Amino acid sequence: MDSRTAGEKPGLAKAAYGQHRGSPPMRYDLLDLRLFRHVVAARSITLGAERVHLALPSASARIKALEDSLGTPLLIRHARGVRPTPAGLTLERHARAILSRLEEMDQDLAGAVADSRTRVRLLGNGAAVMEHLDEPLADFLQAQPRVDVDVEESPSPRIVLALREGRADLGIFVAAPGLEDLQVRPFRDDPLVLVAAPGRLTCRDGEAVDFAGLLEQPFVGLSRGNALQLHVEAQAAQWGRELAIRIRVPSPIQACALVARGLGVAILPVASLVRAGQGLALASHPLRDAWARRELVCRDFNALSPAAVALLEVLVRAGREGVEAG
């Protein structure tokens, strides 16, 4: 929407969006808002500048001009990058809402001109995509014949970043510290458990275990790039170790079959084990580690499109019904 080049100075082609009491109206540049949103998401002025195709000196000057015009710092600079001040968080929240509304306007106008279909972008972590989305998505698409949904599996940290940068409408990811700037609604509990052949471990079936005590075991892993597998391997890396993965398979069904044959242990969501372990002799053990006790949450924007709001409500309802059924 902003046709200026990277070399132009801030302060041109302004759009008025607010006013301070007792002072002239503040005028905000759309490119400045895009830049600031990306800087906050990346926690880096350099990366933020790259994402809006600005040179670093130009980006720094724009942010400094914003701070001067508001009369307050927006970013705290430190050795590893930047973090927003309370005023910066407020500006980022409003910038995200304004830019989202502009994108929604573009989509609505395109639809009015070309009678185009509406598309909702949904990101989900491995457990959500594998176990929890088929039925609610089928119900939603049957009820919304003119809405299409793009579903992509991704690790939870990447989902959070994509939501902050506006590259997705909704995300289902693992609740974790550092989500204070996101609006979330509960989806469903889905803890991870260790799956093993009976008698493989010295503890009784159903007895809780510590992940650190499993690092000498051979593992049956899921495919490289699988979001859940990346999550588990990242926990091993926290102990300075790599999992001893004997084989990688595409699905929990295959993983359970191999675990039952005594080829190793696996870490899977409870929902996957219930479905994939039917008819197999398997022992399951809750993990004591905090990262295994997960609640999937989906983001709730203030300015979601009507189609995305409808999908959000379907997901929240499906999660609530899943908890009640459990």
mmCIF file of N, CA and C in Angstrom, residues 160-232:
data_model
loop_
_atom_site.group_PDB
_atom_site.id
_atom_site.type_symbol
_atom_site.label_atom_id
_atom_site.label_comp_id
_atom_site.label_asym_id
_atom_site.label_seq_id
_atom_site.Cartn_x
_atom_site.Cartn_y
_atom_site.Cartn_z
ATOM 1 N N VAL A 160 4.254 -19.173 16.655
ATOM 2 C CA VAL A 160 4.148 -17.907 17.398
ATOM 3 C C VAL A 160 4.742 -16.768 16.590
ATOM 4 N N LEU A 161 5.912 -16.995 15.980
ATOM 5 C CA LEU A 161 6.545 -15.950 15.167
ATOM 6 C C LEU A 161 5.683 -15.600 13.970
ATOM 7 N N ALA A 162 5.119 -16.609 13.295
ATOM 8 C CA ALA A 162 4.269 -16.347 12.130
ATOM 9 C C ALA A 162 3.041 -15.540 12.517
ATOM 10 N N LEU A 163 2.455 -15.815 13.665
ATOM 11 C CA LEU A 163 1.308 -15.040 14.116
ATOM 12 C C LEU A 163 1.703 -13.600 14.420
ATOM 13 N N ARG A 164 2.843 -13.432 15.065
ATOM 14 C CA ARG A 164 3.291 -12.070 15.374
ATOM 15 C C ARG A 164 3.567 -11.274 14.109
ATOM 16 N N GLU A 165 4.022 -11.947 13.070
ATOM 17 C CA GLU A 165 4.346 -11.262 11.819
ATOM 18 C C GLU A 165 3.164 -11.200 10.866
ATOM 19 N N GLY A 166 2.024 -11.736 11.263
ATOM 20 C CA GLY A 166 0.843 -11.663 10.418
ATOM 21 C C GLY A 166 0.854 -12.608 9.245
ATOM 22 N N ARG A 167 1.650 -13.680 9.310
ATOM 23 C CA ARG A 167 1.718 -14.639 8.202
ATOM 24 C C ARG A 167 0.734 -15.786 8.363
ATOM 25 N N ALA A 168 -0.102 -15.738 9.370
ATOM 26 C CA ALA A 168 -1.136 -16.747 9.574
ATOM 27 C C ALA A 168 -2.308 -16.088 10.278
ATOM 28 N N ASP A 169 -3.498 -16.636 10.072
ATOM 29 C CA ASP A 169 -4.681 -16.111 10.741
ATOM 30 C C ASP A 169 -4.846 -16.719 12.128
ATOM 31 N N LEU A 170 -4.645 -18.032 12.214
ATOM 32 C CA LEU A 170 -4.826 -18.743 13.470
ATOM 33 C C LEU A 170 -3.678 -19.724 13.661
ATOM 34 N N GLY A 171 -3.368 -20.013 14.909
ATOM 35 C CA GLY A 171 -2.340 -21.008 15.187
ATOM 36 C C GLY A 171 -2.721 -21.827 16.399
ATOM 37 N N ILE A 172 -2.396 -23.094 16.355
ATOM 38 C CA ILE A 172 -2.589 -23.974 17.511
ATOM 39 C C ILE A 172 -1.210 -24.436 17.928
ATOM 40 N N PHE A 173 -0.815 -24.098 19.142
ATOM 41 C CA PHE A 173 0.566 -24.326 19.547
ATOM 42 C C PHE A 173 0.606 -24.615 21.037
ATOM 43 N N VAL A 174 1.776 -24.963 21.526
ATOM 44 C CA VAL A 174 1.927 -25.315 22.935
ATOM 45 C C VAL A 174 2.072 -24.053 23.779
ATOM 46 N N ALA A 175 1.265 -23.956 24.818
ATOM 47 C CA ALA A 175 1.370 -22.818 25.720
ATOM 48 C C ALA A 175 2.736 -22.810 26.387
ATOM 49 N N ALA A 176 3.342 -21.638 26.468
ATOM 50 C CA ALA A 176 4.675 -21.509 27.044
ATOM 51 C C ALA A 176 4.845 -20.085 27.546
ATOM 52 N N PRO A 177 5.864 -19.814 28.389
ATOM 53 C CA PRO A 177 6.122 -18.434 28.807
ATOM 54 C C PRO A 177 6.446 -17.550 27.604
ATOM 55 N N GLY A 178 6.192 -16.256 27.739
ATOM 56 C CA GLY A 178 6.524 -15.318 26.677
ATOM 57 C C GLY A 178 5.419 -15.075 25.684
ATOM 58 N N LEU A 179 4.169 -15.456 26.007
ATOM 59 C CA LEU A 179 3.051 -15.253 25.087
ATOM 60 C C LEU A 179 2.172 -14.086 25.530
ATOM 61 N N GLU A 180 2.721 -13.203 26.381
ATOM 62 C CA GLU A 180 1.895 -12.161 26.970
ATOM 63 C C GLU A 180 1.283 -11.223 25.934
ATOM 64 N N ASP A 181 1.936 -11.075 24.788
ATOM 65 C CA ASP A 181 1.420 -10.163 23.779
ATOM 66 C C ASP A 181 0.416 -10.831 22.853
ATOM 67 N N LEU A 182 0.117 -12.111 23.069
ATOM 68 C CA LEU A 182 -0.838 -12.821 22.232
ATOM 69 C C LEU A 182 -2.150 -13.026 22.982
ATOM 70 N N GLN A 183 -3.227 -13.041 22.231
ATOM 71 C CA GLN A 183 -4.521 -13.373 22.807
ATOM 72 C C GLN A 183 -4.783 -14.840 22.500
ATOM 73 N N VAL A 184 -5.133 -15.623 23.495
ATOM 74 C CA VAL A 184 -5.303 -17.061 23.294
ATOM 75 C C VAL A 184 -6.594 -17.550 23.910
ATOM 76 N N ARG A 185 -7.097 -18.636 23.366
ATOM 77 C CA ARG A 185 -8.207 -19.365 23.957
ATOM 78 C C ARG A 185 -7.768 -20.818 24.097
ATOM 79 N N PRO A 186 -8.146 -21.485 25.182
ATOM 80 C CA PRO A 186 -7.745 -22.885 25.337
ATOM 81 C C PRO A 186 -8.291 -23.750 24.208
ATOM 82 N N PHE A 187 -7.524 -24.719 23.799
ATOM 83 C CA PHE A 187 -7.970 -25.685 22.786
ATOM 84 C C PHE A 187 -8.204 -27.030 23.456
ATOM 85 N N ARG A 188 -7.150 -27.700 23.920
ATOM 86 C CA ARG A 188 -7.334 -28.927 24.683
ATOM 87 C C ARG A 188 -6.014 -29.363 25.296
ATOM 88 N N ASP A 189 -6.096 -30.131 26.375
ATOM 89 C CA ASP A 189 -4.906 -30.719 26.985
ATOM 90 C C ASP A 189 -4.462 -31.912 26.152
ATOM 91 N N ASP A 190 -3.166 -32.087 25.987
ATOM 92 C CA ASP A 190 -2.658 -33.215 25.202
ATOM 93 C C ASP A 190 -1.253 -33.557 25.678
ATOM 94 N N PRO A 191 -1.118 -34.180 26.860
ATOM 95 C CA PRO A 191 0.224 -34.452 27.390
ATOM 96 C C PRO A 191 0.972 -35.487 26.561
ATOM 97 N N LEU A 192 2.289 -35.421 26.633
ATOM 98 C CA LEU A 192 3.147 -36.410 25.988
ATOM 99 C C LEU A 192 3.432 -37.541 26.967
ATOM 100 N N VAL A 193 3.547 -38.747 26.433
ATOM 101 C CA VAL A 193 3.866 -39.919 27.261
ATOM 102 C C VAL A 193 4.963 -40.721 26.579
ATOM 103 N N LEU A 194 5.696 -41.465 27.382
ATOM 104 C CA LEU A 194 6.676 -42.406 26.865
ATOM 105 C C LEU A 194 5.968 -43.732 26.598
ATOM 106 N N VAL A 195 6.222 -44.298 25.428
ATOM 107 C CA VAL A 195 5.639 -45.582 25.032
ATOM 108 C C VAL A 195 6.771 -46.596 24.922
ATOM 109 N N ALA A 196 6.589 -47.767 25.525
ATOM 110 C CA ALA A 196 7.608 -48.807 25.522
ATOM 111 C C ALA A 196 6.941 -50.172 25.493
ATOM 112 N N ALA A 197 7.704 -51.182 25.111
ATOM 113 C CA ALA A 197 7.214 -52.555 25.226
ATOM 114 C C ALA A 197 7.139 -52.920 26.707
ATOM 115 N N PRO A 198 6.146 -53.717 27.105
ATOM 116 C CA PRO A 198 6.042 -54.109 28.523
ATOM 117 C C PRO A 198 7.330 -54.764 29.006
ATOM 118 N N GLY A 199 7.790 -54.338 30.183
ATOM 119 C CA GLY A 199 8.986 -54.915 30.768
ATOM 120 C C GLY A 199 10.283 -54.297 30.306
ATOM 121 N N ARG A 200 10.235 -53.393 29.332
ATOM 122 C CA ARG A 200 11.485 -52.785 28.848
ATOM 123 C C ARG A 200 12.117 -51.913 29.918
ATOM 124 N N LEU A 201 11.286 -51.173 30.641
ATOM 125 C CA LEU A 201 11.775 -50.318 31.722
ATOM 126 C C LEU A 201 11.580 -51.024 33.061
ATOM 127 N N THR A 202 12.327 -50.617 34.035
ATOM 128 C CA THR A 202 12.241 -51.248 35.352
ATOM 129 C C THR A 202 11.009 -50.801 36.125
ATOM 130 N N CYS A 203 10.398 -49.687 35.741
ATOM 131 C CA CYS A 203 9.225 -49.199 36.458
ATOM 132 C C CYS A 203 7.950 -49.878 35.946
ATOM 133 N N ARG A 204 6.902 -49.774 36.726
ATOM 134 C CA ARG A 204 5.633 -50.397 36.368
ATOM 135 C C ARG A 204 4.925 -49.592 35.286
ATOM 136 N N ASP A 205 4.045 -50.264 34.528
ATOM 137 C CA ASP A 205 3.230 -49.592 33.523
ATOM 138 C C ASP A 205 2.418 -48.479 34.191
ATOM 139 N N GLY A 206 2.458 -47.289 33.608
ATOM 140 C CA GLY A 206 1.722 -46.153 34.145
ATOM 141 C C GLY A 206 2.501 -45.316 35.132
ATOM 142 N N GLU A 207 3.671 -45.783 35.564
ATOM 143 C CA GLU A 207 4.487 -45.004 36.497
ATOM 144 C C GLU A 207 5.210 -43.882 35.758
ATOM 145 N N ALA A 208 5.223 -42.689 36.351
ATOM 146 C CA ALA A 208 5.838 -41.534 35.704
ATOM 147 C C ALA A 208 7.356 -41.685 35.651
ATOM 148 N N VAL A 209 7.961 -41.124 34.596
ATOM 149 C CA VAL A 209 9.409 -41.204 34.416
ATOM 150 C C VAL A 209 9.952 -39.813 34.081
ATOM 151 N N ASP A 210 11.261 -39.638 34.301
ATOM 152 C CA ASP A 210 11.953 -38.404 33.923
ATOM 153 C C ASP A 210 12.604 -38.591 32.558
ATOM 154 N N PHE A 211 12.499 -37.577 31.708
ATOM 155 C CA PHE A 211 13.074 -37.656 30.369
ATOM 156 C C PHE A 211 14.585 -37.880 30.432
ATOM 157 N N ALA A 212 15.253 -37.231 31.388
ATOM 158 C CA ALA A 212 16.711 -37.348 31.472
ATOM 159 C C ALA A 212 17.151 -38.792 31.690
ATOM 160 N N GLY A 213 16.307 -39.579 32.357
ATOM 161 C CA GLY A 213 16.660 -40.968 32.590
ATOM 162 C C GLY A 213 16.440 -41.872 31.404
ATOM 163 N N LEU A 214 15.938 -41.319 30.302
ATOM 164 C CA LEU A 214 15.637 -42.115 29.109
ATOM 165 C C LEU A 214 16.665 -41.932 28.004
ATOM 166 N N LEU A 215 17.646 -41.065 28.228
ATOM 167 C CA LEU A 215 18.528 -40.684 27.131
ATOM 168 C C LEU A 215 19.467 -41.806 26.697
ATOM 169 N N GLU A 216 19.586 -42.857 27.479
ATOM 170 C CA GLU A 216 20.383 -44.009 27.057
ATOM 171 C C GLU A 216 19.563 -45.006 26.238
ATOM 172 N N GLN A 217 18.262 -44.816 26.167
ATOM 173 C CA GLN A 217 17.405 -45.753 25.450
ATOM 174 C C GLN A 217 17.462 -45.504 23.937
ATOM 175 N N PRO A 218 17.339 -46.557 23.124
ATOM 176 C CA PRO A 218 17.136 -46.339 21.683
ATOM 177 C C PRO A 218 15.708 -45.828 21.451
ATOM 178 N N PHE A 219 15.555 -44.947 20.503
ATOM 179 C CA PHE A 219 14.253 -44.334 20.243
ATOM 180 C C PHE A 219 13.743 -44.699 18.860
ATOM 181 N N VAL A 220 12.436 -44.862 18.762
ATOM 182 C CA VAL A 220 11.733 -44.884 17.482
ATOM 183 C C VAL A 220 11.201 -43.470 17.283
ATOM 184 N N GLY A 221 11.748 -42.758 16.299
ATOM 185 C CA GLY A 221 11.391 -41.362 16.104
ATOM 186 C C GLY A 221 10.459 -41.160 14.928
ATOM 187 N N LEU A 222 9.837 -39.999 14.893
ATOM 188 C CA LEU A 222 9.034 -39.615 13.734
ATOM 189 C C LEU A 222 9.949 -38.960 12.697
ATOM 190 N N SER A 223 9.405 -38.683 11.534
ATOM 191 C CA SER A 223 10.206 -38.210 10.396
ATOM 192 C C SER A 223 10.942 -36.917 10.728
ATOM 193 N N ARG A 224 12.066 -36.710 10.071
ATOM 194 C CA ARG A 224 12.805 -35.454 10.211
ATOM 195 C C ARG A 224 11.896 -34.287 9.805
ATOM 196 N N GLY A 225 11.932 -33.231 10.589
ATOM 197 C CA GLY A 225 11.090 -32.078 10.300
ATOM 198 C C GLY A 225 9.727 -32.147 10.948
ATOM 199 N N ASN A 226 9.321 -33.322 11.451
ATOM 200 C CA ASN A 226 8.057 -33.410 12.167
ATOM 201 C C ASN A 226 8.113 -32.496 13.388
ATOM 202 N N ALA A 227 7.080 -31.671 13.578
ATOM 203 C CA ALA A 227 7.116 -30.653 14.633
ATOM 204 C C ALA A 227 7.246 -31.275 16.018
ATOM 205 N N LEU A 228 6.538 -32.366 16.267
ATOM 206 C CA LEU A 228 6.643 -33.017 17.564
ATOM 207 C C LEU A 228 8.039 -33.586 17.777
ATOM 208 N N GLN A 229 8.604 -34.207 16.750
ATOM 209 C CA GLN A 229 9.930 -34.795 16.879
ATOM 210 C C GLN A 229 10.984 -33.717 17.136
ATOM 211 N N LEU A 230 10.870 -32.594 16.467
ATOM 212 C CA LEU A 230 11.786 -31.486 16.706
ATOM 213 C C LEU A 230 11.693 -31.014 18.151
ATOM 214 N N HIS A 231 10.488 -30.981 18.675
ATOM 215 C CA HIS A 231 10.278 -30.553 20.056
ATOM 216 C C HIS A 231 10.979 -31.504 21.025
ATOM 217 N N VAL A 232 10.824 -32.803 20.806
ATOM 218 C CA VAL A 232 11.438 -33.784 21.703
ATOM 219 C C VAL A 232 12.962 -33.721 21.603
#
